[in-house]
Coordinates of C-alpha atoms in Angstrom, one line a residue:
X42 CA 132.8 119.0 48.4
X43 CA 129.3 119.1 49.4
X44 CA 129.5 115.8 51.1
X45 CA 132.3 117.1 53.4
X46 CA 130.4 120.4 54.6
X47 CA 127.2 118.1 55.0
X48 CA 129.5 115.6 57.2
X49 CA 131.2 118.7 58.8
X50 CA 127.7 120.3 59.5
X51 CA 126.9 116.8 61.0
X52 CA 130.0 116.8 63.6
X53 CA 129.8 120.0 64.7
X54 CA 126.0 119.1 65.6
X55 CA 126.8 115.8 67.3
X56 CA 129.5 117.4 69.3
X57 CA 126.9 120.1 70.3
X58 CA 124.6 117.5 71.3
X59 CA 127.1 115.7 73.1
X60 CA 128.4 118.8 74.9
X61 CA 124.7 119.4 75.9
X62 CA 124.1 116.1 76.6
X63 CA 127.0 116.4 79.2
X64 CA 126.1 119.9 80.7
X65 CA 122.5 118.2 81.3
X66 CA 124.2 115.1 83.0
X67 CA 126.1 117.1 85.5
X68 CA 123.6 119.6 86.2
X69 CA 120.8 116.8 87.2
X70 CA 123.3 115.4 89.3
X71 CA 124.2 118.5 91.3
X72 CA 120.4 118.9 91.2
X73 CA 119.5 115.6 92.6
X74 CA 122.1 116.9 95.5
X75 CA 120.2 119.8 96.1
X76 CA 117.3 117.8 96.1
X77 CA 118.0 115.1 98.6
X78 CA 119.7 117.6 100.7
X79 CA 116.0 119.7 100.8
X80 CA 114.5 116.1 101.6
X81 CA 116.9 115.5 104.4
X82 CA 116.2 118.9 106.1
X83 CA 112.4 118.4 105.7
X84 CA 112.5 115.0 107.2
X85 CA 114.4 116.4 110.2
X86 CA 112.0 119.3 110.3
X87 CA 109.2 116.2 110.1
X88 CA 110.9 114.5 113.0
X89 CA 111.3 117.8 115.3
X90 CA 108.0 118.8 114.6
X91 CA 106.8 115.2 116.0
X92 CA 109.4 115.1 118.8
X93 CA 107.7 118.0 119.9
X94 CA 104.2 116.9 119.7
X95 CA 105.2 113.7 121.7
X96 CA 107.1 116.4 124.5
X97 CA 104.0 118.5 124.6
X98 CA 101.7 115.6 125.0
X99 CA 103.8 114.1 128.0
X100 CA 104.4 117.5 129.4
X101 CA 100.6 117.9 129.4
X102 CA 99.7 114.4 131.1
X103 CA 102.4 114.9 133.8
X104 CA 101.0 118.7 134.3
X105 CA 97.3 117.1 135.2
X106 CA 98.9 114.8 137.3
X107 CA 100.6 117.4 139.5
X108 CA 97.9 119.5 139.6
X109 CA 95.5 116.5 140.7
X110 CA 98.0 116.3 143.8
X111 CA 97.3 119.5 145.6
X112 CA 93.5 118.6 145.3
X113 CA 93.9 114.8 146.4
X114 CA 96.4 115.4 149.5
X115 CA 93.9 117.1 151.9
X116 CA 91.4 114.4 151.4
X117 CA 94.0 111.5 152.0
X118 CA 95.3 112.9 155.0
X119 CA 91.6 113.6 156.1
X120 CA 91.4 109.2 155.5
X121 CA 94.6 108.5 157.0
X122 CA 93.4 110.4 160.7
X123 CA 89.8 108.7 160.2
X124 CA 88.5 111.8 159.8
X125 CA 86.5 111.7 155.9
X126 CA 83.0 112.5 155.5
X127 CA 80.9 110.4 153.6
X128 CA 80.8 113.2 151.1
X129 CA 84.6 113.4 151.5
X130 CA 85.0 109.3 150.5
X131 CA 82.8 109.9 147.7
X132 CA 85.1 112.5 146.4
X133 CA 87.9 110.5 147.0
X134 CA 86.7 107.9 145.2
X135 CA 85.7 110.0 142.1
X136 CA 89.1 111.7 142.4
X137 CA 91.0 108.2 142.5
X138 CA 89.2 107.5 138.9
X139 CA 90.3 110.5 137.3
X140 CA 94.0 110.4 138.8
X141 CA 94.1 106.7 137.3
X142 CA 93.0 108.3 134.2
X143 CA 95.6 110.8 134.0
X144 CA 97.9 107.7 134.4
X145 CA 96.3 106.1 131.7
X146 CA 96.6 109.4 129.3
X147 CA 100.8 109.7 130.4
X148 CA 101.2 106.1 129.7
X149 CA 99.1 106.1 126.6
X150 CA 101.7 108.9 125.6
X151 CA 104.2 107.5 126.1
X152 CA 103.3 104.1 124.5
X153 CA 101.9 106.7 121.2
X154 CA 105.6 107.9 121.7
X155 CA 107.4 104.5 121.5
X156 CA 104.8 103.7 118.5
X157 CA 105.9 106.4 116.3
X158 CA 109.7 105.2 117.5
X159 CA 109.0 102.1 115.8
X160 CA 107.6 102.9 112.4
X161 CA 110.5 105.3 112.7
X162 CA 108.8 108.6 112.5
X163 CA 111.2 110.2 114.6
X164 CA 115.1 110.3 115.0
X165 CA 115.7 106.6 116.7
X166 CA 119.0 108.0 118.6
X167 CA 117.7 111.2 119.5
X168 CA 114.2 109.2 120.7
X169 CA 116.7 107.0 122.9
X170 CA 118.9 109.8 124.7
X171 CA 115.6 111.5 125.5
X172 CA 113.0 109.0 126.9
X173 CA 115.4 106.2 127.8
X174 CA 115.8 106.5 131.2
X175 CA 112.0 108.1 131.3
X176 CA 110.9 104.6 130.2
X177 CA 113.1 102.6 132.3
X178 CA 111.7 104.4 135.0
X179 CA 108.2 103.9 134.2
X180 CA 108.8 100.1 133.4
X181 CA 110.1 99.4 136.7
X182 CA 108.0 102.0 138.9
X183 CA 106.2 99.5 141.4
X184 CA 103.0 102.1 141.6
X185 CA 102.9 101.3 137.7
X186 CA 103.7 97.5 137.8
X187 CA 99.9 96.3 137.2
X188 CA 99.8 98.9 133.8
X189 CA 102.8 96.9 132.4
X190 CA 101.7 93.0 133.3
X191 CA 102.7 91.5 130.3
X192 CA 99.7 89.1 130.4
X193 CA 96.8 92.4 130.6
X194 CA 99.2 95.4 129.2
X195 CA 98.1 97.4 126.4
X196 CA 100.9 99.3 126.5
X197 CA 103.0 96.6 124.4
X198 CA 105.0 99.2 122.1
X199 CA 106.2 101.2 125.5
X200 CA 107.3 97.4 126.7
X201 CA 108.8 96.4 122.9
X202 CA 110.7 99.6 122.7
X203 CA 112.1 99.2 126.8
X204 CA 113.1 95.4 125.7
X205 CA 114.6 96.7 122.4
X206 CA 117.2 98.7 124.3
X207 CA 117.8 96.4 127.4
X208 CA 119.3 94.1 124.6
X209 CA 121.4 96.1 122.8

């Protein structure tokens, strides 16, 4: 009789074990669902937070451009009637650098932008429904042709990204 409590004793254990062992199974498994579902919001949190960093950073070389208009406008049409100082082409000239050089800072953006679009740091469709026609635009701009020379660019991701799209 002993021998069948021990080997009743012993079932009643394994089934315990085995109930356990099932509980554990199917609560990992809703926790790895909870889990990945947290990782997917953070990674869209990730790629908003980026998406807006790449927005504010366009926003911001396109707001220096503009406001380098107002400054330029008087001194062109000062040019255009024969009309600039010495001191006036001087400042022309100066202000001619820095306006190429808020070019150079919206294209860098944007070419920082189409970087991070092909490591895939941000949400590819989402990327494309906002800058596509931006870039297009850009690309084909004739005041911006000599930026995107494919022999001198350094602005290759902007021009990888542009061709990735036209092909698709």
């Amino acid at each position: 009789m002993e021998g069948n409590t021990f080997n009743i004793y012993s079932l009643a254990v394994s089934i315990i074990a085995l109930l356990f062992s099932f509980y554990s199974f199917l609560k990992s498994k809703k926790d790895i669902g909870i889990a990945q579902k947290n990782a997917n919001e953070a990674l869209k949190l990730q790629y908003g937070a980026i998406e807006l960093q790449i927005r504010t950073g366009i926003t911001s070389a396109r707001n220096t451009i503009n406001n380098m208009t107002p400054i330029l406008s008087p001194l062109l049409a000062k040019k255009q009637s024969g009309l600039l100082s010495t001191e006036d082409s001087y400042t022309l000239e100066l202000l001619y650098k820095a306006y190429d050089s808020c070019v150079e800072d919206l294209l860098n953006q944007y070419d920082e932008a189409c970087k991070k679009y092909i490591d895939g740091k941000v949400d590819k469709i989402m990327f494309k429904e906002t800058y596509y026609h931006e870039i297009k635009n850009l690309i084909s701009s004739q005041d911006l042709s000599s930026y995107y020379d494919l022999a001198t660019t350094k602005y290759r991701s902007t021009l990888k990204v542009n061709n990735e799209w036209m092909t698709v």
